[in-house]
Coordinates of C-alpha atoms and ligand atoms in Angstrom, one line a residue:
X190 CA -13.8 -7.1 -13.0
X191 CA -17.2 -7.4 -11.3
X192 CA -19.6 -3.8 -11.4
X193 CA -22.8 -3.0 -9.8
X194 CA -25.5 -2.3 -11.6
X195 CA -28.5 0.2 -10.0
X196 CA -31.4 1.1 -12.0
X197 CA -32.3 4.3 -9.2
X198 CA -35.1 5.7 -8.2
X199 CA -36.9 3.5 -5.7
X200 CA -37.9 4.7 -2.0
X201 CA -35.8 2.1 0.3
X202 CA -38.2 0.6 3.5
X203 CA -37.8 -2.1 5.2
X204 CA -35.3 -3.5 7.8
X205 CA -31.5 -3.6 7.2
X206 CA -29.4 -6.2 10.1
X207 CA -26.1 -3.9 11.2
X208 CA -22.9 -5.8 11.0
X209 CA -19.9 -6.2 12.9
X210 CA -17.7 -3.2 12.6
X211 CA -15.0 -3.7 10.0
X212 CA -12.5 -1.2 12.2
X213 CA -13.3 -2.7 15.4
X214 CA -12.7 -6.3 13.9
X215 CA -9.1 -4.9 12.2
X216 CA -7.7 -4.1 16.0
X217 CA -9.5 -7.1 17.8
X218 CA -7.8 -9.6 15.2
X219 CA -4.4 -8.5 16.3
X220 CA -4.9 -9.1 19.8
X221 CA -4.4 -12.5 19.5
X222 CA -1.0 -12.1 19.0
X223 CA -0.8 -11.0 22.8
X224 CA -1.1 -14.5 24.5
X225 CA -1.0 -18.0 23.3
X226 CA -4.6 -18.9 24.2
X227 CA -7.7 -19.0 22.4
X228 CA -8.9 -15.7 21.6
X229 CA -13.1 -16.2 19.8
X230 CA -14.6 -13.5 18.0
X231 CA -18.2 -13.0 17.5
X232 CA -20.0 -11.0 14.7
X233 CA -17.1 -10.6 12.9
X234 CA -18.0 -9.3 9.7
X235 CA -17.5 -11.1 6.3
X236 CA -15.5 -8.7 4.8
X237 CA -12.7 -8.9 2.1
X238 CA -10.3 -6.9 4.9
X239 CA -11.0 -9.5 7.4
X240 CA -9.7 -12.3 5.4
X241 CA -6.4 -10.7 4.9
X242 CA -5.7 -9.9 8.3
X243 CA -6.4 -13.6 9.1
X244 CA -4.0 -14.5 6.0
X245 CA -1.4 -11.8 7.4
X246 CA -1.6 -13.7 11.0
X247 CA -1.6 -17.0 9.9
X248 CA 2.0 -16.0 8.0
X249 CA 2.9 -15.2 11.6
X250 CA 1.5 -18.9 12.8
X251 CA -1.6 -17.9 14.2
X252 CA -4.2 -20.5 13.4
X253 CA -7.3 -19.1 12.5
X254 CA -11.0 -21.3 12.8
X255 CA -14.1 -20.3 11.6
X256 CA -16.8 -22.0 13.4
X257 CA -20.2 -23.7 11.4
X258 CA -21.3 -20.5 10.1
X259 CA -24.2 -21.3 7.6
X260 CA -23.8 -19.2 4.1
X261 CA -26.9 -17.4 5.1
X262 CA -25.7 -15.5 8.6
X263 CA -24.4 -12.6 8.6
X264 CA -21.1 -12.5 10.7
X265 CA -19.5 -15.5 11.9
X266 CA -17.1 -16.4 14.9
X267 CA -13.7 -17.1 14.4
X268 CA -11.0 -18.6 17.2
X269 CA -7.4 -17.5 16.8
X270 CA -4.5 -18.9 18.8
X271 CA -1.1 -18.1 18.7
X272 CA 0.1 -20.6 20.3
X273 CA 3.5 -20.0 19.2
X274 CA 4.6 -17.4 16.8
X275 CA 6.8 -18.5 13.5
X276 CA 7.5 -15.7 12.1
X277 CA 7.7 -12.2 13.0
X278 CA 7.8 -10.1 9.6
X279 CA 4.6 -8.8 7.9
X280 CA 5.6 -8.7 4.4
X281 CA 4.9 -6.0 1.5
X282 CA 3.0 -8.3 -0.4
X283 CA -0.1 -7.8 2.4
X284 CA 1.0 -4.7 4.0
X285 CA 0.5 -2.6 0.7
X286 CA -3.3 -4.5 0.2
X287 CA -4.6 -3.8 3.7
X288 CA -2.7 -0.4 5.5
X289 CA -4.3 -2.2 9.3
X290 CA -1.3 -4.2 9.2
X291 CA 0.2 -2.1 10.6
X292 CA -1.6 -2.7 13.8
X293 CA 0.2 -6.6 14.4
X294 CA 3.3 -3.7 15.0
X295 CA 2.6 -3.0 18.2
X296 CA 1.5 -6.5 20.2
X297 CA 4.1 -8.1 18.3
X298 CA 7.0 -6.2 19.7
X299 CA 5.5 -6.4 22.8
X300 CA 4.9 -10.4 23.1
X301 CA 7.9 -11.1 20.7
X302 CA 10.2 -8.3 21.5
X303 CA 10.8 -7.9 17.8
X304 CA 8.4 -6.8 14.8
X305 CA 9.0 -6.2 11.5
X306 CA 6.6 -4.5 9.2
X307 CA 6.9 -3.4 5.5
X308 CA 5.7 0.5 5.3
X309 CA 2.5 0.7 4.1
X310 CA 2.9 3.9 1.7
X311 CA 0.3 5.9 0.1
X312 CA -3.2 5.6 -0.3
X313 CA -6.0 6.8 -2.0
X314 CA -7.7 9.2 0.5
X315 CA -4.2 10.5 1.5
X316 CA -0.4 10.2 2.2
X317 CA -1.2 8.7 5.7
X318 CA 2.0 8.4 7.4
X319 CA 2.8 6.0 10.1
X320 CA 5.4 8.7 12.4
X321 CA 2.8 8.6 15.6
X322 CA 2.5 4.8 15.9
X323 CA 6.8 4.7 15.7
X324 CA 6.9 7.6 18.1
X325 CA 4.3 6.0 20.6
X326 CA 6.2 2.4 20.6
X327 CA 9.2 4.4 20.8
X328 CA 7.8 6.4 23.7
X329 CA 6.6 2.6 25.4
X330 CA 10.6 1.8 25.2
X331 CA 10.6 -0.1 21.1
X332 CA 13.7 0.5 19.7
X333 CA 12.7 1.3 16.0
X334 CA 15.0 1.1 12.3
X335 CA 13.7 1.5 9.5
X336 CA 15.4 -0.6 6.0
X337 CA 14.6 -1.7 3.0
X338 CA 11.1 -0.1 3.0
X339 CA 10.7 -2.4 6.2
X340 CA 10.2 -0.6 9.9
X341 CA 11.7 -3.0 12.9
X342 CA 10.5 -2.4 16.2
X343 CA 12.6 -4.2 19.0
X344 CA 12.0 -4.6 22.8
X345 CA 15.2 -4.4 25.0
X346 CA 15.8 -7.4 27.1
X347 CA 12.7 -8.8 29.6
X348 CA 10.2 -6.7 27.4
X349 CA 9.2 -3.0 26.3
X350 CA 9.6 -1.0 29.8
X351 CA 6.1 1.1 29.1
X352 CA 6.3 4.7 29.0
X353 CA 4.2 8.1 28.6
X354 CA 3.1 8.8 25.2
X355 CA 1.4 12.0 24.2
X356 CA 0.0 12.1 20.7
X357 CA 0.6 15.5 19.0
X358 CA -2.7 15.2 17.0
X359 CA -5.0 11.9 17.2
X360 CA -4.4 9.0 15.8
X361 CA -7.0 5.6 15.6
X362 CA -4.5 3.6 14.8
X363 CA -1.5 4.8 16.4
X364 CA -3.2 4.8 19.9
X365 CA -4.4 1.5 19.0
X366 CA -0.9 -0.2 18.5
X367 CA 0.2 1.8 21.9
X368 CA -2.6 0.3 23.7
X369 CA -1.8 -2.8 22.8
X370 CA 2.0 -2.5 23.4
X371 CA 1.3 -1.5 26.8
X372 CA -0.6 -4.3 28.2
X373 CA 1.7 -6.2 27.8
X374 CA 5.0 -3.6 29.0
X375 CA 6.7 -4.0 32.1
X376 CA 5.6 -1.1 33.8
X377 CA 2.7 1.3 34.0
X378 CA 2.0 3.3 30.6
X379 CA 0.1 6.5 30.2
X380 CA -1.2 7.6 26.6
X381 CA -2.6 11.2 26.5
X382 CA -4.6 12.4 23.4
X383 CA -5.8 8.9 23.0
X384 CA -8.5 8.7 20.0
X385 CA -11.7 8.1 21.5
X386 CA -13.3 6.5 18.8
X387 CA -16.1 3.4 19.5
X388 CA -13.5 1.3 18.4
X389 CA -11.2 1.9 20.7
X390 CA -13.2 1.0 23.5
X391 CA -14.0 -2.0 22.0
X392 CA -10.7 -3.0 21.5
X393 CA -9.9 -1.7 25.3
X394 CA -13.0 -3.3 26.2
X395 CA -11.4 -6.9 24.2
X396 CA -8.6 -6.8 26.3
X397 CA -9.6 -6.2 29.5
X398 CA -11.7 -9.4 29.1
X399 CA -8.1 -11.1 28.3
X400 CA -7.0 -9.7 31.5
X401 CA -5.4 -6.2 30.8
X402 CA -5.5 -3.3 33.3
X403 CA -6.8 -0.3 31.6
X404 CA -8.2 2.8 33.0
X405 CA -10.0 6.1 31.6
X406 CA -11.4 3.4 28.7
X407 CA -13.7 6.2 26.3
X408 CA -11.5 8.9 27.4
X409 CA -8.5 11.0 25.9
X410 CA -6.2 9.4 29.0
X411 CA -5.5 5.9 29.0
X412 CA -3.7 4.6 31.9
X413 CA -2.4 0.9 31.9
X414 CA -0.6 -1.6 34.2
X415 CA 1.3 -3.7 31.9
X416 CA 0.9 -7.2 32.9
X417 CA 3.3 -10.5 32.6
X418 CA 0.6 -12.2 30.3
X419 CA -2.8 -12.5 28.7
X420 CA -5.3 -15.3 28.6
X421 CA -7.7 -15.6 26.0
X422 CA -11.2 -14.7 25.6
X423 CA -14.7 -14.5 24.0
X424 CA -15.5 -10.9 22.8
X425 CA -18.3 -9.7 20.6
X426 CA -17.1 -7.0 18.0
X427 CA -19.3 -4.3 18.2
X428 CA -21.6 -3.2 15.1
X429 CA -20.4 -1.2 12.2
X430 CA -21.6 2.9 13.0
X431 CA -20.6 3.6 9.6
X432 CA -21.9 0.9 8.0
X433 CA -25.2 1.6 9.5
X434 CA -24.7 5.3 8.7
X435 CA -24.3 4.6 4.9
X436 CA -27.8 2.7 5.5
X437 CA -29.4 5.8 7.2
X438 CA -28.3 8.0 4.5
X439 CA -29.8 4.9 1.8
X440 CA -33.1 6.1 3.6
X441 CA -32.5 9.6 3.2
X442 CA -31.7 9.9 -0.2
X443 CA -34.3 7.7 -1.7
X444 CA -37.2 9.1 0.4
X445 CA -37.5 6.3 2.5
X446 CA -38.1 4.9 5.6
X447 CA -35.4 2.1 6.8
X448 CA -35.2 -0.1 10.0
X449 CA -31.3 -0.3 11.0
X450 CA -31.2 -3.6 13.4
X451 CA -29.1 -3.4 16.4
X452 CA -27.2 -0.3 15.1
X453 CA -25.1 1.7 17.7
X454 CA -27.2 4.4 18.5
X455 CA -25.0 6.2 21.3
X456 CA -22.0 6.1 19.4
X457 CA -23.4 8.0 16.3
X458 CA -25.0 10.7 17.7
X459 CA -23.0 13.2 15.4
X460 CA -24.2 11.4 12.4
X461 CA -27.9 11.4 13.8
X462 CA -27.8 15.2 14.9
X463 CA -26.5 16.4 11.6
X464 CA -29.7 14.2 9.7
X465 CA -32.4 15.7 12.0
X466 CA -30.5 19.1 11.0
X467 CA -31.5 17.8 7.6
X468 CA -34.7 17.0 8.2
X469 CA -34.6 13.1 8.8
X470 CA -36.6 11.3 11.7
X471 CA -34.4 9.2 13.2
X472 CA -36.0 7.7 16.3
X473 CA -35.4 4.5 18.6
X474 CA -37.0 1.3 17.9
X475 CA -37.5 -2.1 19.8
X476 CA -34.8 -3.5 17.1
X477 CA -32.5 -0.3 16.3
X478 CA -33.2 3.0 15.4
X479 CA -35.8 4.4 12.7
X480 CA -34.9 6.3 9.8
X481 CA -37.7 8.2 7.9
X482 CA -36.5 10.7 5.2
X483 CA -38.7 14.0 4.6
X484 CA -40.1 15.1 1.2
X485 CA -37.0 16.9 0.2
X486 CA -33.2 17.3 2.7
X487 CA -32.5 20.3 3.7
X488 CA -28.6 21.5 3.3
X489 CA -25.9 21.2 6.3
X490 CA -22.8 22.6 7.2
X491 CA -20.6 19.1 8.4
X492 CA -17.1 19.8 9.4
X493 CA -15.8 16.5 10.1
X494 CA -13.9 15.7 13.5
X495 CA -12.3 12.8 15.8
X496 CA -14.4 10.9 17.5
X497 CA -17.3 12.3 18.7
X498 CA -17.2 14.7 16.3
X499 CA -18.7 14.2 12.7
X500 CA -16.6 11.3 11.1
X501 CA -14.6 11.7 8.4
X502 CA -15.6 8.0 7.5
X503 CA -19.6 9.6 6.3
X504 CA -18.1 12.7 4.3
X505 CA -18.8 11.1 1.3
X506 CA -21.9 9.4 1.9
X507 CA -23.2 12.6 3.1
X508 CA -22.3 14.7 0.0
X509 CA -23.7 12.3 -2.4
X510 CA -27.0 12.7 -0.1
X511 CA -26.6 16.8 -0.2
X512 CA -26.2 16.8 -3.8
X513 CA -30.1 16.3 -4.0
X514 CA -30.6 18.7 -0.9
X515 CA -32.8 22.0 -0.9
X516 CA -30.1 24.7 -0.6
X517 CA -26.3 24.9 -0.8
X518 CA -24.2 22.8 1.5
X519 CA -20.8 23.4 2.7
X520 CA -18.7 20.1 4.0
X521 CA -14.8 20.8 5.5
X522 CA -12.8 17.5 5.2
X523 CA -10.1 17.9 8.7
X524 CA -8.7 14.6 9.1
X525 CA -7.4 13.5 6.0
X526 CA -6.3 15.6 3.0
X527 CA -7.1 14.3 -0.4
X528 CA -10.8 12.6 0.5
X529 CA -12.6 13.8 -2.2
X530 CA -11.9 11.6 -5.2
X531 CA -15.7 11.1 -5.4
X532 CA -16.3 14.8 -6.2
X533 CA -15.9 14.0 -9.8
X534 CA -17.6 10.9 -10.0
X535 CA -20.8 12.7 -8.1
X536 CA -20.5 15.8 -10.6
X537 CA -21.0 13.1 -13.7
X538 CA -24.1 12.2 -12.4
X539 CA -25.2 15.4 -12.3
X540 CA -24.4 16.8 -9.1
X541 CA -23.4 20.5 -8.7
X542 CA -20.0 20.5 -5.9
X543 CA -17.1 22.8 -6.1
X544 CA -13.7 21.9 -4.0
X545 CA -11.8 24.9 -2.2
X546 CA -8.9 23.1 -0.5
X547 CA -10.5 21.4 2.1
X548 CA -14.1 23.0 1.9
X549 CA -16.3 21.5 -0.8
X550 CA -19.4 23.7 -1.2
X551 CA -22.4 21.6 -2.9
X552 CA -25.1 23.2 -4.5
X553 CA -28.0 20.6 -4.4
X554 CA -29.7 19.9 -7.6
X555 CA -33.4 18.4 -8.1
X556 CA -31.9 15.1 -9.3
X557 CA -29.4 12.9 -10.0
X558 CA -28.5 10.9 -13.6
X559 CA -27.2 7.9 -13.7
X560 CA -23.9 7.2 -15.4
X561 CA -21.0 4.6 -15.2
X562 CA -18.8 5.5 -12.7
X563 CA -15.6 4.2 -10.2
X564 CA -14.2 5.0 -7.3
X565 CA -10.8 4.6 -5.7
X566 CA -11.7 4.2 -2.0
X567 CA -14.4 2.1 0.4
X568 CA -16.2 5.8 1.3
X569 CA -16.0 6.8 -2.0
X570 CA -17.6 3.6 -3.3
X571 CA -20.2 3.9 -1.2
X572 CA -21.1 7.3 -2.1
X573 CA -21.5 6.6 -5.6
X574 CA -23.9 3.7 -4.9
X575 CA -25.9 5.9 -2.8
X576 CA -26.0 8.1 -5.5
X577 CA -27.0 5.6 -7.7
X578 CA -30.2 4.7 -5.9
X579 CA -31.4 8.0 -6.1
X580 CA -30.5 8.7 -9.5
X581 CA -32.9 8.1 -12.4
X582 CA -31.7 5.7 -15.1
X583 CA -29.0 3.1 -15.1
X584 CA -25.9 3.5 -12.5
X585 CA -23.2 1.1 -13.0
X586 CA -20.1 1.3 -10.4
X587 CA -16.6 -0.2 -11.3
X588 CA -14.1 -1.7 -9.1
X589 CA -16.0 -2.9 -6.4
X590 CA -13.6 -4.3 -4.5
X591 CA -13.4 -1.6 -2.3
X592 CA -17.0 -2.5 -1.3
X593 CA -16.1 -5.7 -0.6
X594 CA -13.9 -4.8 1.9
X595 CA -15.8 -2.9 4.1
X596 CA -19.7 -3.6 3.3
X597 CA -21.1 -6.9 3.9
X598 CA -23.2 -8.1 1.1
X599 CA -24.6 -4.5 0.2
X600 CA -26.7 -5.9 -2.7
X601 CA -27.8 -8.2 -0.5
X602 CA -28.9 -6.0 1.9
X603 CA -30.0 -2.8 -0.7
X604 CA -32.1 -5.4 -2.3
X605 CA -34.2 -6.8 0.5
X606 CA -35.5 -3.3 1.4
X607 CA -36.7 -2.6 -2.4
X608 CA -33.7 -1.2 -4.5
X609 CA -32.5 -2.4 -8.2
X610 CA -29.3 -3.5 -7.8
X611 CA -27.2 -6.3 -9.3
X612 CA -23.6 -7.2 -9.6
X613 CA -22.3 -8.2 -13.0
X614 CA -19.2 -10.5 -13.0
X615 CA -17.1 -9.8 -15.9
X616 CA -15.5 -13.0 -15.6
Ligands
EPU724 N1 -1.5 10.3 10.8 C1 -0.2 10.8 10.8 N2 0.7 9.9 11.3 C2 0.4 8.7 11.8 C3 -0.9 8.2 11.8 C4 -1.9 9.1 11.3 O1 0.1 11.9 10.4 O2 1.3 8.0 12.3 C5 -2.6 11.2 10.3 C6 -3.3 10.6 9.1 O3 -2.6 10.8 7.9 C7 -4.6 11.3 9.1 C8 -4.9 11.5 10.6 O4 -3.6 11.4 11.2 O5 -4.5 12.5 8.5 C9 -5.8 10.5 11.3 O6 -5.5 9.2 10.9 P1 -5.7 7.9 11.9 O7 -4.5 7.4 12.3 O8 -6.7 8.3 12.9 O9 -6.5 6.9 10.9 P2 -6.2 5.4 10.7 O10 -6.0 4.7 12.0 O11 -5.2 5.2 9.6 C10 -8.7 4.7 11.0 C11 -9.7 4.0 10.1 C12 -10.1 4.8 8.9 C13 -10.7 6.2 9.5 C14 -9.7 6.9 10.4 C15 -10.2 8.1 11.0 C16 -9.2 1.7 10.5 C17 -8.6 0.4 9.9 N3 -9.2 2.7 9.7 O12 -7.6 4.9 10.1 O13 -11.2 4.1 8.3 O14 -11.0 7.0 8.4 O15 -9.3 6.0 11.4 O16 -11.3 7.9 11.7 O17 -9.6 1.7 11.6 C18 -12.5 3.5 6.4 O18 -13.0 2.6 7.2 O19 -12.9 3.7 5.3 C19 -11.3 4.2 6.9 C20 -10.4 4.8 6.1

């Protein structure tokens, strides 16, 4: 298995180019099951995640084109049509690789009036049910069985009614399968508690170009008129807030002053408030935003939140950068409940964090050491690189696959702005 190797220690500068946003591209893929014309995406990421949500649509007979995109871009465009659909089943073998699957739920039931999607189980950050989603399509008029680890969503006859959903707590992906359900219901929907995440608005934002009627888009009330059909579309996914948060904290934690190009600055304003509470400059320039670290971070208090609140998506990039902070830190984890399986990577490399439950106090040291390490999720991953290029000596990170699914080309990137990095295929 491949590992990356950092040898830490450098101050980062330079100019890092944002990406398209891996969980904007995971709900904008699916909405080409919602009308059989031409649906283009721009500045979709290369990402490991993408490719299998094009491999689980093409199983459904949605033909997937990637346009001339030379191996040195980043991002490409790709044209999806599903012209007709062959099959309607998304089987375990993908479901249990990539847990967005479960987002092809939703608009197929509503184009198809029938779904069927293997449960997606367990994961490393968390037990993560999928009980809102059901309860929303539900809501929208779905029928919904579940068998043979398989859930079946079914339409009644002339197409999902519409309905008012009202999410108990807030859900990303449950109001995005609602969402796009509804578009294409009978009738006029409401869904209250709506997530209010970036993403969301991209992907309302996606399908009002393909002709949906949505209103309150950004808010925690959607209101949509469910329309006969959809017609395709050219929509540019937006760029990656996390991924240029991971790149902010790069800066922060080697001391060093990074350029993030064309990074979303409005929708990470929790992110950028908690670094100037830690003493980062982050200021607005011609081609993204600034990031210039201080002599030494001072500590935080970060209780992540929905959308706009701190994300849970930067917990783990942020501890890694507390761990070398001027005080004692304290981060609270609300969204998901077992997100800390970095703790004990971070602790072999020197760092001093204690978990209470959901509060993780971290006492920052004056440095890191490196070590070999692995991690089990994407955040976690990147945590542990981050680490790495502030720690002194050799880093090496194992199973880096969960990288690969949600950074695209980090050494790439790390290495053009002055950091030791290199990955080391095992063969
Ligand atoms: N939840 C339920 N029942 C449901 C759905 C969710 O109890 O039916 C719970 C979850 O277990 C969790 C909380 O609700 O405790 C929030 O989960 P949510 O549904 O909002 O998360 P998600 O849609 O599964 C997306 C991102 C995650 C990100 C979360 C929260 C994608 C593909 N994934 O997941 O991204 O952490 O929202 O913002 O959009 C990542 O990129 O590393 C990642 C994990």
């Amino acid at each position: 298995m491949d590992r990356i190797v950092i040898r830490g220690g450098r101050r980062l500068s330079g100019f890092v180019p944002i990406s398209g946003a891996k969980n904007a591209a995971l709900t904008l893929l699916p909405c080409a099951l919602l009308t059989d014309e031409p649906l283009t995406l721009r500045n979709l990421p290369r990402l490991a995640d993408v490719d299998s949500f094009g491999h689980l649509l093409n199983e459904l007979g949605v033909s997937t084109m990637v346009e001339g995109s030379r191996p040195e871009d980043f991002g490409r465009v790709m044209t999806l049509r599903a012209a007709e659909l062959t099959s309607l089943v998304a089987p375990y073998d993908i479901v249990r690789k990539m847990r967005a699957s479960i987002l092809v739920l939703g608009p197929l039931v509503a184009r198809a009036g029938s779904a069927t999607v293997s449960l997606p189980g367990g994961c490393a950050i968390g037990n993560r049910p999928i009980d809102l989603h059901l309860k929303a399509l539900e809501a929208l008029g779905a029928e919904i069985e579940l068998a043979a680890g398989y859930v079946k969503a079914t339409a009644p006859e002339g197409g999902l009614p519409g309905g008012h959903v009202i999410f108990p707590t807030v859900s990303v992906g449950a109001t995005e399968n609602a969402l796009m359900a509804a578009v294409l219901a009978r009738g006029t929907s409401i869904i209250d508690n709506a997530a209010r995440e970036p993403e969301i608005t991209d992907l309302a934002r996606c399908l009002v170009a393909m002709g949906a009627s949505i209103e309150g888009i950004g808010s925690e009330r959607l209101v949509i008129e469910g329309r006969q059909r959809l017609h395709g579309a050219t929509y540019q996914v937006m760029p990656d807030r996390i991924e240029a948060g991971s790149y902010a904290c790069a800066a922060a934690i080697t001391g060093g002053e990074l350029v993030l190009g064309g990074a979303p600055v409005a929708e990470m304003a929790a992110v950028f408030a908690q670094l100037a509470e830690a003493g980062v400059t982050v200021s607005e320039d011609a081609r993204g935003v600034r990031i210039a670290a201080p002599d030494r971070l001072r500590p935080l208090t970060v209780s992540t939140a929905p959308h706009p609140g701190f994300p849970t998506d930067m917990q783990a990039q942020f501890m890694a950068m507390l761990a070398i902070a001027d005080g004692t830190s304290v981060l609270t984890e609300t969204i998901f409940e077992n997100r800390y399986m970095h703790v004990p990577e971070l602790a072999r490399m020197g760092a001093d964090i204690q978990v209470r439950g959901r509060v993780v106090v971290v006492k920052g040291v004056d440095a890191l050491v490196g070590a070999p390490v692995m991690a089990t999720d994407l955040r976690a991953s990147m945590s542990l690189i981050l680490a790495g290029l502030a720690a002194g000596g050799q880093t090496e990170v194992a199973r880096i696959y969960h990288l690969d699914r949600g950074y695209e080309r980090l050494e790439e990137k790390l290495r053009a702005v002055g950091a030791d990095i290199e990955r080391i295929s095992n063969g």
